[in-house]
Coordinates of C-alpha atoms and ligand atoms in Angstrom, one line a residue:
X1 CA 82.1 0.1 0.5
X2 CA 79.7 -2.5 1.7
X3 CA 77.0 -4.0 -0.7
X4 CA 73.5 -2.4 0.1
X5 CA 69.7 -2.3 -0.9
X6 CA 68.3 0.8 0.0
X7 CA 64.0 1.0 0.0
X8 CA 62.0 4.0 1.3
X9 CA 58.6 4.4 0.5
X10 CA 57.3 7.5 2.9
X11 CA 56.7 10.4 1.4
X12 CA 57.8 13.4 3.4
X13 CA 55.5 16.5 3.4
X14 CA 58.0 19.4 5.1
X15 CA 57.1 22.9 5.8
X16 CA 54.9 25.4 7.5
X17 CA 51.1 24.8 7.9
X18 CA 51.1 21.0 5.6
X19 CA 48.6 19.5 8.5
X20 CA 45.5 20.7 5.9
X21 CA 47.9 18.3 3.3
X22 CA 46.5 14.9 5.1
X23 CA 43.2 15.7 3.0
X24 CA 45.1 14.6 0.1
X25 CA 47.2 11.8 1.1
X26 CA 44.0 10.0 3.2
X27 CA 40.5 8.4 0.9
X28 CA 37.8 10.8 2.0
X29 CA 36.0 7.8 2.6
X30 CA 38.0 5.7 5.4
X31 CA 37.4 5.6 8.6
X32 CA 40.7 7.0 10.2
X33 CA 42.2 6.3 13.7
X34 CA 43.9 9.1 14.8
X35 CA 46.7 8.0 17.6
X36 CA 48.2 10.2 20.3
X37 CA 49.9 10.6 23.8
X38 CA 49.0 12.2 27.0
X39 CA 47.5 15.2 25.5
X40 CA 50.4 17.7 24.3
X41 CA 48.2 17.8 21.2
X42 CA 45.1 18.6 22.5
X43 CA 46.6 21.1 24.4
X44 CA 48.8 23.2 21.9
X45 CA 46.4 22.9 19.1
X46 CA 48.1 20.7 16.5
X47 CA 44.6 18.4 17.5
X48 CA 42.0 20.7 16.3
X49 CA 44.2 21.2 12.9
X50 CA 44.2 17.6 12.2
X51 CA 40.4 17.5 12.7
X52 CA 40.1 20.3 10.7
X53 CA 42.0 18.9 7.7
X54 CA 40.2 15.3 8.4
X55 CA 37.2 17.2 7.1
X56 CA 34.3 15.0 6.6
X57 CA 35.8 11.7 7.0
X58 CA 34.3 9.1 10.2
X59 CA 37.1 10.0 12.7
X60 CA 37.8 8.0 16.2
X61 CA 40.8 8.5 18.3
X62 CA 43.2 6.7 20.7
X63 CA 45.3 8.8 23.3
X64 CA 47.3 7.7 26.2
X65 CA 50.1 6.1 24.7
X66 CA 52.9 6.5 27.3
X67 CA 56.5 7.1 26.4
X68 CA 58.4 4.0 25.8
X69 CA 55.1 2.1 24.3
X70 CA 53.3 -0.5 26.5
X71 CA 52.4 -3.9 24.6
X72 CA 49.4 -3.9 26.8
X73 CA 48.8 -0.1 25.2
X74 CA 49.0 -1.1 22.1
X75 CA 46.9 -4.3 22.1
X76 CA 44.1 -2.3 24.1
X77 CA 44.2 0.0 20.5
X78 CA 43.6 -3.0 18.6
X79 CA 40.9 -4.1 20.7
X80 CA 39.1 -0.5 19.7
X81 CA 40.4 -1.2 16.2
X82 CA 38.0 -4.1 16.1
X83 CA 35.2 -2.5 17.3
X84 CA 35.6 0.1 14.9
X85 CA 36.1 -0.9 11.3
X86 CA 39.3 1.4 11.1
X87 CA 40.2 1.9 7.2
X88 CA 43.7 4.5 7.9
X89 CA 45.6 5.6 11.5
X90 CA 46.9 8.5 11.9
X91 CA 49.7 9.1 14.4
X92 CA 50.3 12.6 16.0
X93 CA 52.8 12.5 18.0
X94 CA 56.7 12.0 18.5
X95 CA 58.5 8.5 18.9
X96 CA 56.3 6.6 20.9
X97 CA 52.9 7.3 19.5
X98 CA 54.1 6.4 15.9
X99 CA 56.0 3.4 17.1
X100 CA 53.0 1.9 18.7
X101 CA 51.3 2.8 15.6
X102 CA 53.6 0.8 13.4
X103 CA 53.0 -2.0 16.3
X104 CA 49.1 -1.8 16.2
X105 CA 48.8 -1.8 12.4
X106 CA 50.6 -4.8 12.0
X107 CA 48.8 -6.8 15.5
X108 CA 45.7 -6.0 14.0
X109 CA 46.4 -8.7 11.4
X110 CA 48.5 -11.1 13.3
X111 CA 47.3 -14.2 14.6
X112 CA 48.6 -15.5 17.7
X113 CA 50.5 -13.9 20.4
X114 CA 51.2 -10.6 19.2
X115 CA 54.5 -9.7 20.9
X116 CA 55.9 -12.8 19.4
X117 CA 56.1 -10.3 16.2
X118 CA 59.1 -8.7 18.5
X119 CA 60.0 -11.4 20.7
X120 CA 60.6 -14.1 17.9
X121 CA 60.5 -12.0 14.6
X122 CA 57.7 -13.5 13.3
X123 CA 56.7 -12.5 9.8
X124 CA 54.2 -10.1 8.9
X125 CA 51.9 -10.5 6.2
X126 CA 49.6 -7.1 6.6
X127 CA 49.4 -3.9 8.1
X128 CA 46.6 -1.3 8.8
X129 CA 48.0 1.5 6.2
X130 CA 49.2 4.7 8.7
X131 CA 50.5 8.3 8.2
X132 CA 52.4 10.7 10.3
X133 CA 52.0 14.3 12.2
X134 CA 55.3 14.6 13.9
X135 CA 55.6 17.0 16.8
X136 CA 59.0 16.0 18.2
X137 CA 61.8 15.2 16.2
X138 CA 64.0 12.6 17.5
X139 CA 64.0 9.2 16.6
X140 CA 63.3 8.6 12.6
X141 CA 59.9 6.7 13.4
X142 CA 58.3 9.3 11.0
X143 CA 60.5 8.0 8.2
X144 CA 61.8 4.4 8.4
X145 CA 60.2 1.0 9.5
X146 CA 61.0 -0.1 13.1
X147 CA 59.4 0.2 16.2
X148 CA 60.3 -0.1 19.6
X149 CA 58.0 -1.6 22.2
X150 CA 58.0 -2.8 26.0
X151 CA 56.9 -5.4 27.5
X152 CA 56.0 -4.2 30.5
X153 CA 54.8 -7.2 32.2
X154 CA 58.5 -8.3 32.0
X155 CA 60.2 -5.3 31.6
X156 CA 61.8 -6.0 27.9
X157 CA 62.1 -2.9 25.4
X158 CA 62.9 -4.9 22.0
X159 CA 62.3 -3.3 18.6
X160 CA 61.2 -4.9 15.3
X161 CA 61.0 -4.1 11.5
X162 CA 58.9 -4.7 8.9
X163 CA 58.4 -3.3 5.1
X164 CA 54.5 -3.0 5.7
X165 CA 55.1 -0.5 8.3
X166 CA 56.9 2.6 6.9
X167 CA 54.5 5.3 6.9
X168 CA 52.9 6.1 3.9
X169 CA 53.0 9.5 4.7
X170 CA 54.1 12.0 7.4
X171 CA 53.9 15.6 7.5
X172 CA 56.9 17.8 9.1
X173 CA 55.9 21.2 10.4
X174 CA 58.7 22.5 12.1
X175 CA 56.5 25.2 13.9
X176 CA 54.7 22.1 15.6
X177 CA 58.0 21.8 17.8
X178 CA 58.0 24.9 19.2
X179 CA 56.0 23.9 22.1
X180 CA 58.2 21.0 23.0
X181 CA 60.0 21.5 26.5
X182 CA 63.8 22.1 26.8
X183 CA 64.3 18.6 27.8
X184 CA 62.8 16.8 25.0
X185 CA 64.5 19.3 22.6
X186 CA 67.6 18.4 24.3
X187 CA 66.8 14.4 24.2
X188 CA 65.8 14.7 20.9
X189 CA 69.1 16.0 19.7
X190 CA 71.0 13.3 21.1
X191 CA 69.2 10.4 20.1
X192 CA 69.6 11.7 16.5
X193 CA 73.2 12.8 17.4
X194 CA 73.7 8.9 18.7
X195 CA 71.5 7.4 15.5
X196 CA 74.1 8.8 13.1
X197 CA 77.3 7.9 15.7
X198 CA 76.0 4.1 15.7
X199 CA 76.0 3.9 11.4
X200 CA 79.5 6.0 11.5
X201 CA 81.5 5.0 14.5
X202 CA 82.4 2.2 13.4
X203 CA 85.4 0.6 11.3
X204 CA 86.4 2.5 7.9
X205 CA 85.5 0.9 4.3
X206 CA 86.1 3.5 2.3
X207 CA 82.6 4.5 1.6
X208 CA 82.5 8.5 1.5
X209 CA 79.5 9.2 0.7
X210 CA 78.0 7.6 3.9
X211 CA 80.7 9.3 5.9
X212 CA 80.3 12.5 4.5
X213 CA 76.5 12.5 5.0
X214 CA 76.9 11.7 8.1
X215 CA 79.5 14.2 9.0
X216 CA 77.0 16.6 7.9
X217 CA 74.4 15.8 10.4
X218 CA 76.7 15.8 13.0
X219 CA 77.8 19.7 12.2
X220 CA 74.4 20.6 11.9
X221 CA 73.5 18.9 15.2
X222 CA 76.2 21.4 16.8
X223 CA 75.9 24.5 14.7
X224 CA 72.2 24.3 15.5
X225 CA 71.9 23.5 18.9
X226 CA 74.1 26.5 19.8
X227 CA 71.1 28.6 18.4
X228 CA 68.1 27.0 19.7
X229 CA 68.0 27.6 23.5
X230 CA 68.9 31.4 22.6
X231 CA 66.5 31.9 19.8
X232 CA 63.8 29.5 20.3
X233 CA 61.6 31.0 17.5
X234 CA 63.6 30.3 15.0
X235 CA 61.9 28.8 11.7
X236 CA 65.2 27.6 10.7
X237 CA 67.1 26.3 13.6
X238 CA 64.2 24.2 14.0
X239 CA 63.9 22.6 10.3
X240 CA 67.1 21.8 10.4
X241 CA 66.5 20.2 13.2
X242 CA 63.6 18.3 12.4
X243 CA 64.8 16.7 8.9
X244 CA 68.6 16.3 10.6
X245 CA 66.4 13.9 13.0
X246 CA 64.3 12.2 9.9
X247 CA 67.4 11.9 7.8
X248 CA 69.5 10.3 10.8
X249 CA 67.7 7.1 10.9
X250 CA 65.9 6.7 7.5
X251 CA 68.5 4.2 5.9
X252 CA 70.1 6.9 3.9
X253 CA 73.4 7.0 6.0
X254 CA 73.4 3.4 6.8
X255 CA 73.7 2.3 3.2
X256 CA 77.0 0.6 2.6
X257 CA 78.5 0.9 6.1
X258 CA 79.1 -1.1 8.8
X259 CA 76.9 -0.5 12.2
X260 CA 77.2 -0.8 16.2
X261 CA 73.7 0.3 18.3
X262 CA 75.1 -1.0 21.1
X263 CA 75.1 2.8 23.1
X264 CA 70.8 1.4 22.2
X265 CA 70.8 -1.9 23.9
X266 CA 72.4 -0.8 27.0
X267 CA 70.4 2.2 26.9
X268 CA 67.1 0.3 26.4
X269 CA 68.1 -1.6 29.7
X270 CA 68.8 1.6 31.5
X271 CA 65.2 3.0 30.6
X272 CA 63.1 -0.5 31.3
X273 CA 64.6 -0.8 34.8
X274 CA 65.1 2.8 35.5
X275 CA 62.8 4.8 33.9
X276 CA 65.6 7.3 32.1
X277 CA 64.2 9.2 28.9
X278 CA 66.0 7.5 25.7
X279 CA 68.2 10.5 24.8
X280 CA 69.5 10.7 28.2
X281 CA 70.6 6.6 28.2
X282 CA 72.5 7.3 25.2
X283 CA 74.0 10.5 26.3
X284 CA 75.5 8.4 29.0
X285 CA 76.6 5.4 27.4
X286 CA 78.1 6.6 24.6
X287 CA 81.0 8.2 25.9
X288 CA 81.7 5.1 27.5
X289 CA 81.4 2.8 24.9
X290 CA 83.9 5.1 22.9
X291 CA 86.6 5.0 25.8
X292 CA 86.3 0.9 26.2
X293 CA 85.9 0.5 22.0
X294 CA 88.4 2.9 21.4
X295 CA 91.0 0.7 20.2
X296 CA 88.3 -1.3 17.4
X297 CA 87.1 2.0 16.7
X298 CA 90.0 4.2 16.9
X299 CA 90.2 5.2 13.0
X300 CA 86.8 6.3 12.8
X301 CA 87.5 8.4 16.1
X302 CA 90.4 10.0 14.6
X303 CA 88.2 11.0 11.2
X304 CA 85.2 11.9 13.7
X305 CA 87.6 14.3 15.4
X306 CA 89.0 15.9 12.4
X307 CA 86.1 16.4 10.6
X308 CA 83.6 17.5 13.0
X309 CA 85.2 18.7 16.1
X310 CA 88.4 20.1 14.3
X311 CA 91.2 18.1 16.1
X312 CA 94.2 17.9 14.2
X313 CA 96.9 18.1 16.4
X314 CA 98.6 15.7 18.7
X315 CA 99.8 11.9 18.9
X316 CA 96.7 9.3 18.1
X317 CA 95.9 8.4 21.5
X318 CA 95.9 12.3 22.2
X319 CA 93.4 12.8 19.8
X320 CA 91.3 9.9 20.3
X321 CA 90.5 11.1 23.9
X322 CA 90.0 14.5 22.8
X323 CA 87.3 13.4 20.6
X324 CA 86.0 11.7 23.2
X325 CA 85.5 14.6 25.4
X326 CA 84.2 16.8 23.1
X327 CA 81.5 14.3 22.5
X328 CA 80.7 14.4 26.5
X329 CA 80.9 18.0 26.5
X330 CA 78.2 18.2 23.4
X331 CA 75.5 16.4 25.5
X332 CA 76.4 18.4 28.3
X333 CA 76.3 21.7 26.5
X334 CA 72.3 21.2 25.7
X335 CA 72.0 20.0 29.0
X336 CA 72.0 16.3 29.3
X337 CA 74.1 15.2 32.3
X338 CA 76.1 12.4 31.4
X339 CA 76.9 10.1 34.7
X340 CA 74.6 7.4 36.1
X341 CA 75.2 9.5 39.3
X342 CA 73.8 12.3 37.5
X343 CA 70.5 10.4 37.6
X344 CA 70.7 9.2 41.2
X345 CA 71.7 5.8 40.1
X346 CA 75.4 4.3 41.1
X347 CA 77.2 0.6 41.4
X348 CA 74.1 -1.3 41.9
X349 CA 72.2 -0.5 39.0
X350 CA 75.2 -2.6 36.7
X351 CA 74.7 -6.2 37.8
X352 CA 71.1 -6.9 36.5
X353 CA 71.7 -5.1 33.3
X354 CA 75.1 -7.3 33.1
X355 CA 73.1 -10.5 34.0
X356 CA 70.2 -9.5 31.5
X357 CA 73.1 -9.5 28.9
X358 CA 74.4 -12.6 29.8
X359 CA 70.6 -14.3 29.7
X360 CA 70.2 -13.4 26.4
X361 CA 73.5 -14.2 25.2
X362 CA 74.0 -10.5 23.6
X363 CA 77.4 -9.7 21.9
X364 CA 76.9 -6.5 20.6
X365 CA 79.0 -3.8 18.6
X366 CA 79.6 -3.9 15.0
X367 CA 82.3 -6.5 15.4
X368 CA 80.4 -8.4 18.1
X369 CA 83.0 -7.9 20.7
X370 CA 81.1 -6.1 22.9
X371 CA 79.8 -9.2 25.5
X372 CA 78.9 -8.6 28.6
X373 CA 82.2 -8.4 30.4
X374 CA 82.5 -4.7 28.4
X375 CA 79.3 -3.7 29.1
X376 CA 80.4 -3.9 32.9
X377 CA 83.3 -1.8 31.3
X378 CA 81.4 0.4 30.1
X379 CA 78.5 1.2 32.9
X380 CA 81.6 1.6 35.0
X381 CA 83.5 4.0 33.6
X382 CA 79.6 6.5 33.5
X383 CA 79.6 6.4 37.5
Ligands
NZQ1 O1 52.5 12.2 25.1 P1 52.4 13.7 24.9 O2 51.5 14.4 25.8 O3 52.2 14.0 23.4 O4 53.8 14.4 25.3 C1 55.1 13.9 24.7 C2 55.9 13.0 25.6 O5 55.6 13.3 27.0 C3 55.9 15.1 24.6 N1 55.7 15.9 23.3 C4 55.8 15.4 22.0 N2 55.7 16.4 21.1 C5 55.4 17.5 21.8 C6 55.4 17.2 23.2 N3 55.2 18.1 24.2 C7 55.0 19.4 23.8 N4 54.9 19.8 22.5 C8 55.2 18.9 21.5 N5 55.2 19.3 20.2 O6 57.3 14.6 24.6 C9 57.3 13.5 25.4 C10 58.2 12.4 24.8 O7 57.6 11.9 23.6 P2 58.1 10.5 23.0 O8 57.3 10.3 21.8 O9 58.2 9.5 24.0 O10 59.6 10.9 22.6 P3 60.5 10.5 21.4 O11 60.1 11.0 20.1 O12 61.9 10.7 21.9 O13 60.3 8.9 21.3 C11 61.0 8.0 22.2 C12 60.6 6.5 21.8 O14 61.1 6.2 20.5 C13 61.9 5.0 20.5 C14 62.5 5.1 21.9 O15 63.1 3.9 22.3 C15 61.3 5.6 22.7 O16 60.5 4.5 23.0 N6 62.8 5.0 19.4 C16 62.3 4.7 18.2 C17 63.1 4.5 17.1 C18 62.6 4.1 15.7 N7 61.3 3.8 15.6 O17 63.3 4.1 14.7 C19 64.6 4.7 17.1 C20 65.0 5.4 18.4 O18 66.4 4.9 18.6 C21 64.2 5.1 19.6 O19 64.7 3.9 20.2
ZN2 ZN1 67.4 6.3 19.5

């Protein structure tokens, strides 16, 4: 096992109806920011219960944060911030509205160019303090402390991290997913599918307790998403769901273990210059960065196959590839297509992602093998 520090401050608040629990978590006297998207709250009430549990505290509100998080979106929240006085945001929302939360809290403070906070890691010393309503679960945001932003002067989606911006709180009403569309339930179960494959598909070091923990998410992922599109009501399909998606990328299963996120890099690329929805880059890559990895991570593969899918029999290589496909066949069985074709894109679209690569000099995988050459490989072999 690997050495590790692990560090999570949030505190989760899970269950029906815990919206009315912001009133305890938030001073009555601060002036609170609440964040949102294009509207899906304002539409399916989960707005008027935040107001409601807001009770008598100044409230103002930001909406209109876009999928994928504009810079320019964010920095025209902190402009507002300034006019405003803003003691506390509040994010309601999925991904995107709580990683340009963790973005604006920290911009507020920062002097300078802001994006230089992603662009050249530049410390942060402060952060406005934030919570969390999460309405779709996905990507983790709700529990851990990255962000990921574009630049979309540029076209660059980079993350960053800090300690200052883990929500202090974030509340994780299952029933608030119900009015989430196929799709984004779908997306939303492969990016957490693909945030536990990066931390596990790796190399072996003996550390079981990570394996096994992510094993278990992996199961659930399957088991549950058999249920959901035939019994879309269900209470517990859907919490299962929604902490699997929390505990996938909240440095629990990460502890100790080597890790890849290179299916993210070249998916980030595919949604700047394409416009594809995260879970579906990943969806697609993956599979081929198992097939053109499969010899570094072959032993992880086998165990993968054994343990989740239940492939015991036949040679290695038999196996491997088997593994493989059932992988493919997981994304397509909740109805994510998984070639480039798929999404009207073919040959073309692989040269400027390769070039982008070889700009920035990225070597990516958990070994750092993975240079641009492979990513051409990779891209490929998802025609
Ligand atoms: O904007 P609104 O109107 O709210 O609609 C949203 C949006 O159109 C809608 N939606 C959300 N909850 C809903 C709902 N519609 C109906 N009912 C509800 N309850 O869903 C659409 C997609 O929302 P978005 O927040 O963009 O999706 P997601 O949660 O998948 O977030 C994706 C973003 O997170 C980043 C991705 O790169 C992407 O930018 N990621 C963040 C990570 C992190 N911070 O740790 C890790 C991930 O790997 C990921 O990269
Ligand atoms: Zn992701």
């Amino acid at each position: 096992m690997n050495n590790f520090e692990f560090f999570n401050p949030t505190r989760i608040v899970f269950g029906k109806d815990t919206i009315k629990k912001i009133d305890k978590y938030i001073d009555k006297n601060n002036r609170v920011l609440i964040t949102y998207g294009g509207g899906s709250i304002k539409r399916n009430g989960v707005y008027d219960q935040v107001i409601a549990a807001l009770g008598d505290r100044k409230v103002f509100e930001f909406g209109g944060i876009e999928p994928n998080p504009h810079y320019e979106t964010c920095m025209k929240c902190v402009d507002y911030i300034k006019e405003n006085n803003i003691d506390f945001i509040l994010a309601v929302g999925g991904g995107s509205v709580i990683d340009a939360t963790k973005f604006i809290s920290a911009a507020y403070y920062f002097e300078g160019y802001a994006w230089d906070i992603i662009a050249s890691n530049k410390k942060i010393e402060r952060a406005i303090p934030f919570g969390t309503v999460l309405t779709l679960p996905a990507t983790g945001s709700e529990m851990n402390s990255g962000s990921v932003i574009t630049l979309n002067e540029t076209k660059v989606k980079k993350s960053f991290h800090s300690e200052l911006c883990f929500p202090i709180f974030s509340i994780l009403d299952p029933i608030l997913t119900l009015t989430l569309p196929k799709k984004q339930i779908s997306n939303g179960i492969a990016d957490t599918f693909i945030h536990v494959i990066e931390q596990y598909l790796t190399y072996p070091v003996n550390n079981q307790i990570s394996d096994r923990f992510a094993e278990s998410i992996l199961i659930t992922l399957i088991e549950e998403s058999k249920k959901i599109f035939s019994n879309p009501e269900d209470y517990d399909v859907r919490a299962n769901l929604m902490w699997s998606a929390s505990l996938g990328l909240n440095g629990l299963i990460g502890c100790g273990v080597p890790q890849d996120w290179a299916t993210h890099m070249i998916g980030h690329e595919l949604t700047v210059l394409h416009g594809l929805d995260h879970g579906i880059t990943l969806a697609i890559v993956l599979p081929g960065v198992m097939k053109i990895m499969k010899d570094e991570k072959g032993d992880k593969i086998l165990q993968m196959g054994e343990r989740v899918f239940g492939i015991k029999d036949g040679e290695r290589e038999e196996r491997i590839l088997k593994t493989i496909e059932e992988t493919e066949n997981f994304f397509i069985s909740i109805g994510i297509p998984t070639r480039l074709s798929d999404h009207g894109l073919d040959e073309n679209c692989i040269d400027p992602i390769v070039q982008r690569m070889i700009d920035r000099k990225w070597s990516l995988g958990e070994n750092g093998t993975i240079n641009p050459e492979k990513v051409r490989l990779i891209l490929l072999d998802r025609l």
